[in-house]
Coordinates of N, CA and C in Angstrom, one line a residue:
M9 N -28.9 18.2 7.2 CA -27.8 18.4 6.3 C -26.5 17.8 6.9
S10 N -25.8 17.0 6.2 CA -24.6 16.4 6.8 C -23.4 16.6 5.8
F11 N -22.2 16.7 6.4 CA -21.0 16.9 5.6 C -20.1 15.7 5.9
R12 N -19.5 15.2 4.9 CA -18.5 14.1 5.0 C -17.1 14.7 4.7
I13 N -16.3 14.8 5.8 CA -15.0 15.4 5.7 C -13.9 14.3 5.9
R14 N -14.3 13.3 6.7 CA -13.3 12.3 7.1 C -12.5 11.7 6.0
G15 N -11.2 11.7 6.1 CA -10.3 11.1 5.2 C -10.0 11.9 3.9
T16 N -10.3 13.2 4.0 CA -10.0 14.0 2.8 C -9.1 15.2 3.2
N17 N -8.5 15.7 2.2 CA -7.7 16.9 2.3 C -8.5 18.1 2.1
A18 N -8.6 19.0 3.0 CA -9.5 20.2 2.9 C -9.2 21.1 1.6
S19 N -7.9 21.2 1.3 CA -7.6 22.0 0.2 C -7.8 21.4 -1.2
S20 N -7.7 20.1 -1.3 CA -7.9 19.4 -2.6 C -9.0 18.4 -2.6
G21 N -9.5 18.0 -1.4 CA -10.5 17.0 -1.4 C -10.1 15.6 -1.6
M22 N -8.8 15.4 -1.6 CA -8.3 14.1 -1.9 C -8.0 13.2 -0.7
G23 N -8.6 12.1 -0.6 CA -8.3 11.1 0.5 C -7.2 10.2 0.0
V24 N -6.9 9.2 0.9 CA -5.9 8.2 0.6 C -6.5 6.9 0.7
A25 N -6.5 6.1 -0.3 CA -7.1 4.8 -0.4 C -6.4 3.9 0.6
D26 N -7.2 3.0 1.3 CA -6.6 2.1 2.3 C -5.5 1.2 1.6
Q27 N -5.8 0.8 0.3 CA -4.9 0.0 -0.5 C -3.5 0.7 -0.6
S28 N -3.5 2.1 -0.8 CA -2.3 2.8 -0.9 C -1.4 2.7 0.3
K29 N -2.1 2.8 1.5 CA -1.3 2.7 2.8 C -0.8 1.3 3.0
A30 N -1.7 0.3 2.7 CA -1.3 -1.1 2.8 C -0.1 -1.5 1.9
T31 N -0.2 -1.0 0.7 CA 0.9 -1.3 -0.2 C 2.2 -0.7 0.2
Y32 N 2.1 0.6 0.7 CA 3.3 1.2 1.3 C 3.9 0.4 2.4
M33 N 3.0 -0.1 3.3 CA 3.5 -0.9 4.5 C 4.2 -2.2 4.0
E34 N 3.7 -2.7 2.9 CA 4.4 -3.9 2.4 C 5.8 -3.6 1.9
L35 N 5.9 -2.4 1.3 CA 7.3 -2.0 0.9 C 8.2 -1.7 2.1
Q36 N 7.6 -1.0 3.1 CA 8.4 -0.6 4.2 C 8.8 -1.8 5.1
R37 N 7.8 -2.6 5.5 CA 8.0 -3.6 6.5 C 8.4 -5.0 6.0
K38 N 7.8 -5.4 4.9 CA 7.9 -6.7 4.3 C 8.9 -6.8 3.2
K39 N 9.3 -5.6 2.6 CA 10.2 -5.6 1.4 C 9.6 -6.4 0.2
V40 N 8.3 -6.3 0.1 CA 7.6 -7.0 -1.0 C 7.8 -6.3 -2.3
H41 N 7.9 -4.9 -2.2 CA 8.1 -4.1 -3.4 C 9.4 -3.3 -3.3
R42 N 10.0 -3.0 -4.5 CA 11.1 -2.1 -4.5 C 10.6 -0.7 -4.6
Y43 N 9.5 -0.5 -5.3 CA 8.9 0.8 -5.5 C 7.4 0.7 -5.6
V44 N 6.7 1.9 -5.3 CA 5.3 2.0 -5.6 C 5.0 3.3 -6.2
I45 N 4.3 3.3 -7.3 CA 3.9 4.6 -7.9 C 2.4 4.8 -7.7
F46 N 2.1 6.0 -7.2 CA 0.7 6.4 -6.8 C 0.2 7.5 -7.8
M47 N -1.1 7.4 -8.0 CA -1.8 8.4 -8.9 C -3.0 8.9 -8.2
I48 N -3.5 10.1 -8.5 CA -4.7 10.6 -8.0 C -5.8 10.2 -8.9
D49 N -6.8 9.5 -8.4 CA -8.0 9.0 -9.1 C -9.1 10.1 -8.8
E50 N -9.3 11.0 -9.8 CA -10.2 12.1 -9.6 C -11.7 11.6 -9.5
K51 N -12.0 10.5 -10.0 CA -13.4 10.0 -9.9 C -13.7 9.6 -8.5
K52 N -12.7 8.9 -7.8 CA -12.8 8.4 -6.5 C -12.4 9.5 -5.4
N53 N -11.7 10.5 -5.9 CA -11.2 11.6 -5.0 C -10.2 11.0 -4.0
E54 N -9.3 10.2 -4.5 CA -8.3 9.6 -3.6 C -7.0 9.2 -4.3
V55 N -6.0 9.1 -3.5 CA -4.7 8.6 -4.1 C -4.7 7.1 -4.1
V56 N -4.4 6.5 -5.2 CA -4.5 5.0 -5.4 C -3.1 4.5 -5.9
V57 N -2.9 3.2 -5.8 CA -1.7 2.6 -6.3 C -1.9 2.4 -7.9
E58 N -0.9 2.9 -8.6 CA -0.9 2.7 -10.1 C -0.1 1.5 -10.5
K59 N 1.1 1.4 -9.8 CA 2.1 0.3 -10.2 C 3.0 0.0 -9.1
T60 N 3.4 -1.2 -9.0 CA 4.4 -1.6 -8.0 C 5.5 -2.3 -8.8
G61 N 6.7 -2.3 -8.2 CA 7.9 -3.0 -8.8 C 8.4 -4.0 -7.8
G62 N 8.6 -5.2 -8.2 CA 9.1 -6.3 -7.3 C 10.5 -6.0 -6.8
P63 N 10.9 -6.7 -5.8 CA 12.2 -6.5 -5.1 C 13.4 -6.6 -6.0
A64 N 13.3 -7.4 -7.1 CA 14.4 -7.5 -8.0 C 14.5 -6.4 -9.1
E65 N 13.5 -5.5 -9.1 CA 13.5 -4.5 -10.1 C 14.6 -3.4 -9.8
S66 N 15.1 -2.8 -10.8 CA 16.2 -1.8 -10.6 C 15.6 -0.4 -10.6
Y67 N 16.6 0.5 -10.3 CA 16.2 1.9 -10.2 C 15.8 2.4 -11.6
D68 N 16.5 1.9 -12.6 CA 16.1 2.2 -14.0 C 14.7 1.8 -14.3
D69 N 14.3 0.6 -13.8 CA 12.9 0.2 -14.0 C 11.9 1.2 -13.4
F70 N 12.3 1.7 -12.2 CA 11.5 2.6 -11.5 C 11.3 3.9 -12.3
T71 N 12.4 4.5 -12.7 CA 12.4 5.8 -13.4 C 11.6 5.6 -14.8
A72 N 11.8 4.5 -15.4 CA 11.1 4.2 -16.7 C 9.6 4.2 -16.5
A73 N 9.1 3.8 -15.3 CA 7.7 3.7 -15.0 C 7.0 5.0 -14.7
L74 N 7.8 6.1 -14.4 CA 7.2 7.4 -14.2 C 6.8 8.0 -15.6
P75 N 5.6 8.5 -15.6 CA 5.1 9.0 -16.9 C 5.9 10.3 -17.3
E76 N 6.1 10.4 -18.6 CA 6.8 11.6 -19.1 C 6.0 12.9 -19.0
N77 N 4.7 12.8 -19.1 CA 3.9 14.0 -19.2 C 2.8 14.1 -18.2
D78 N 2.9 13.4 -17.0 CA 1.8 13.5 -16.0 C 2.5 13.4 -14.6
C79 N 1.8 13.9 -13.6 CA 2.3 13.9 -12.3 C 2.0 12.6 -11.6
R80 N 2.9 12.3 -10.6 CA 2.7 11.1 -9.8 C 3.4 11.3 -8.5
Y81 N 3.0 10.5 -7.5 CA 3.8 10.3 -6.2 C 4.4 8.9 -6.3
A82 N 5.5 8.8 -5.7 CA 6.2 7.5 -5.7 C 7.0 7.3 -4.4
V83 N 7.2 6.1 -4.1 CA 8.2 5.7 -3.0 C 9.1 4.7 -3.6
Y84 N 10.4 4.8 -3.2 CA 11.4 3.9 -3.6 C 12.3 3.4 -2.4
D85 N 12.5 2.1 -2.3 CA 13.3 1.6 -1.2 C 14.7 1.4 -1.7
Y86 N 15.6 2.3 -1.3 CA 16.9 2.3 -1.8 C 17.9 1.6 -0.9
D87 N 18.4 0.4 -1.4 CA 19.4 -0.3 -0.6 C 20.8 0.1 -1.0
F88 N 21.7 0.2 0.0 CA 23.1 0.5 -0.3 C 24.0 0.0 0.8
V89 N 25.3 0.1 0.5 CA 26.3 -0.3 1.5 C 27.1 0.9 1.8
T90 N 27.2 1.2 3.1 CA 28.0 2.3 3.6 C 29.5 2.1 3.4
P91 N 30.2 3.2 3.5 CA 31.7 3.0 3.5 C 32.2 2.1 4.6
D92 N 31.5 1.9 5.7 CA 31.8 1.0 6.8 C 31.4 -0.4 6.5
N93 N 30.9 -0.6 5.3 CA 30.5 -2.0 4.8 C 29.2 -2.5 5.5
C94 N 28.3 -1.5 5.9 CA 27.0 -1.9 6.5 C 25.9 -1.8 5.4
Q95 N 25.1 -2.8 5.4 CA 23.9 -2.8 4.5 C 22.8 -1.9 5.1
K96 N 22.4 -0.9 4.3 CA 21.4 0.0 4.8 C 20.2 0.1 3.7
S97 N 19.1 0.7 4.2 CA 18.0 0.9 3.3 C 17.3 2.2 3.7
K98 N 17.0 3.1 2.7 CA 16.4 4.3 3.0 C 15.2 4.4 2.0
I99 N 14.1 5.0 2.5 CA 12.9 5.1 1.7 C 12.8 6.6 1.2
F100 N 12.7 6.7 -0.1 CA 12.6 8.0 -0.7 C 11.1 8.2 -1.2
F101 N 10.6 9.4 -0.9 CA 9.3 9.8 -1.4 C 9.6 10.8 -2.6
F102 N 8.9 10.6 -3.7 CA 9.0 11.4 -4.9 C 7.7 12.1 -5.2
A103 N 7.8 13.4 -5.4 CA 6.7 14.2 -6.0 C 7.1 14.5 -7.4
W104 N 6.6 13.7 -8.3 CA 7.0 13.8 -9.7 C 6.0 14.7 -10.5
S105 N 6.5 15.8 -11.0 CA 5.7 16.8 -11.6 C 6.4 17.4 -12.9
P106 N 6.4 16.6 -14.0 CA 7.1 17.0 -15.1 C 6.7 18.4 -15.6
S107 N 7.6 19.2 -16.1 CA 7.3 20.5 -16.6 C 6.3 20.5 -17.7
V108 N 6.2 19.4 -18.5 CA 5.2 19.4 -19.6 C 3.8 18.9 -19.2
S109 N 3.6 18.6 -17.9 CA 2.3 18.1 -17.5 C 1.3 19.3 -17.4
R110 N 0.0 18.9 -17.4 CA -1.0 19.9 -17.4 C -1.0 20.7 -16.1
I111 N -1.3 22.0 -16.2 CA -1.3 22.9 -15.0 C -2.3 22.3 -14.0
R112 N -3.5 21.9 -14.4 CA -4.5 21.3 -13.4 C -3.9 20.2 -12.7
S113 N -3.2 19.3 -13.4 CA -2.6 18.1 -12.7 C -1.5 18.6 -11.7
K114 N -0.7 19.5 -12.1 CA 0.4 20.0 -11.2 C -0.3 20.6 -9.9
M115 N -1.3 21.4 -10.1 CA -2.0 22.0 -8.9 C -2.6 20.9 -8.0
L116 N -3.3 20.0 -8.6 CA -3.9 18.9 -7.9 C -2.9 18.1 -7.0
Y117 N -1.8 17.7 -7.7 CA -0.8 17.0 -6.9 C -0.1 17.8 -5.9
A118 N 0.1 19.1 -6.2 CA 0.8 20.0 -5.2 C 0.0 20.2 -4.0
T119 N -1.4 20.4 -4.2 CA -2.2 20.6 -3.0 C -2.5 19.4 -2.2
S120 N -2.3 18.2 -2.8 CA -2.6 17.0 -2.1 C -1.4 16.3 -1.4
K121 N -0.2 16.8 -1.8 CA 1.1 16.1 -1.4 C 1.3 16.0 0.1
D122 N 1.1 17.1 0.8 CA 1.5 17.1 2.2 C 0.6 16.1 3.0
R123 N -0.7 16.1 2.7 CA -1.5 15.1 3.4 C -1.1 13.7 3.1
F124 N -0.9 13.4 1.8 CA -0.6 12.1 1.4 C 0.8 11.7 2.1
R125 N 1.7 12.5 2.0 CA 3.1 12.3 2.6 C 3.0 12.0 4.1
R126 N 2.1 12.7 4.8 CA 1.9 12.4 6.2 C 1.4 11.0 6.5
E127 N 0.6 10.5 5.6 CA 0.1 9.1 5.8 C 1.1 8.0 5.7
L128 N 2.3 8.3 5.1 CA 3.3 7.4 4.9 C 4.4 7.5 5.9
E129 N 4.3 6.8 7.0 CA 5.3 7.0 8.1 C 6.6 6.2 7.7
G130 N 7.7 6.8 8.1 CA 9.0 6.1 7.9 C 9.7 6.6 6.6
I131 N 9.3 7.6 6.0 CA 10.0 8.2 4.8 C 11.2 8.9 5.3
H132 N 12.4 8.6 4.7 CA 13.6 9.2 5.1 C 13.9 10.5 4.3
Y133 N 13.6 10.5 3.0 CA 14.0 11.7 2.2 C 12.8 12.0 1.2
E134 N 12.7 13.2 0.9 CA 11.7 13.6 -0.1 C 12.4 14.3 -1.3
I135 N 12.0 14.0 -2.5 CA 12.6 14.6 -3.7 C 11.4 15.1 -4.5
Q136 N 11.5 16.4 -4.9 CA 10.5 17.0 -5.8 C 11.2 17.2 -7.1
A137 N 10.7 16.6 -8.2 CA 11.3 16.5 -9.4 C 10.4 17.0 -10.6
T138 N 11.0 17.7 -11.5 CA 10.3 18.2 -12.7 C 10.8 17.6 -14.0
D139 N 12.0 17.0 -13.9 CA 12.6 16.4 -15.1 C 13.5 15.2 -14.7
P140 N 13.8 14.3 -15.6 CA 14.6 13.1 -15.3 C 15.9 13.3 -14.6
T141 N 16.6 14.4 -14.9 CA 17.9 14.7 -14.3 C 17.7 14.8 -12.7
E142 N 16.6 15.2 -12.3 CA 16.4 15.4 -10.8 C 16.0 14.1 -10.1
V143 N 15.9 13.0 -10.9 CA 15.7 11.7 -10.2 C 16.7 10.6 -10.6
E144 N 17.9 11.1 -11.0 CA 19.0 10.2 -11.3 C 19.5 9.5 -10.0
L145 N 20.0 8.3 -10.2 CA 20.5 7.6 -9.0 C 21.5 8.3 -8.2
E146 N 22.3 9.2 -8.8 CA 23.3 10.0 -8.1 C 22.6 10.9 -7.0
V147 N 21.4 11.3 -7.3 CA 20.7 12.2 -6.4 C 20.4 11.4 -5.1
L148 N 20.0 10.1 -5.2 CA 19.7 9.3 -4.1 C 21.0 9.0 -3.3
K149 N 22.0 8.7 -4.0 CA 23.3 8.4 -3.4 C 23.8 9.6 -2.5
E150 N 23.7 10.8 -3.1 CA 24.1 12.0 -2.3 C 23.3 12.2 -1.1
R151 N 22.0 11.9 -1.1 CA 21.2 12.1 0.0 C 21.4 11.0 1.1
A152 N 21.5 9.8 0.6 CA 21.6 8.6 1.5 C 22.8 8.6 2.4
Y153 N 24.0 9.0 1.8 CA 25.2 8.8 2.5 C 25.5 9.9 3.5

């Protein structure tokens, strides 16, 4: 009898697809993406990339890409200029769990979040949001400065 545990989260059984880590690294190091939205693929038992946004896409494009009624994880590379006129970039991790999403989905994403988040090195801030007002651009500005 053998057990395969490698690469999974003991509480939820969710692993992290290599493509998810590679896509995040492209956002972090190469600035290929402005944002990445991840979803849990229950058939594969892992977190996979659902959508990416190019460097020219706006924050409005990012928030519009989050589903209204289902949970997701996302990362957003926020560029800004400090009061000292320095160009900066901060990476935000989002745990998106709309109040109208299914209980099962909320539980699955909640139990898998910590392990997935640990796989993404270099995250500056984390935002847990249940409605669009919690992901407004002002929230990022307040955290980043």
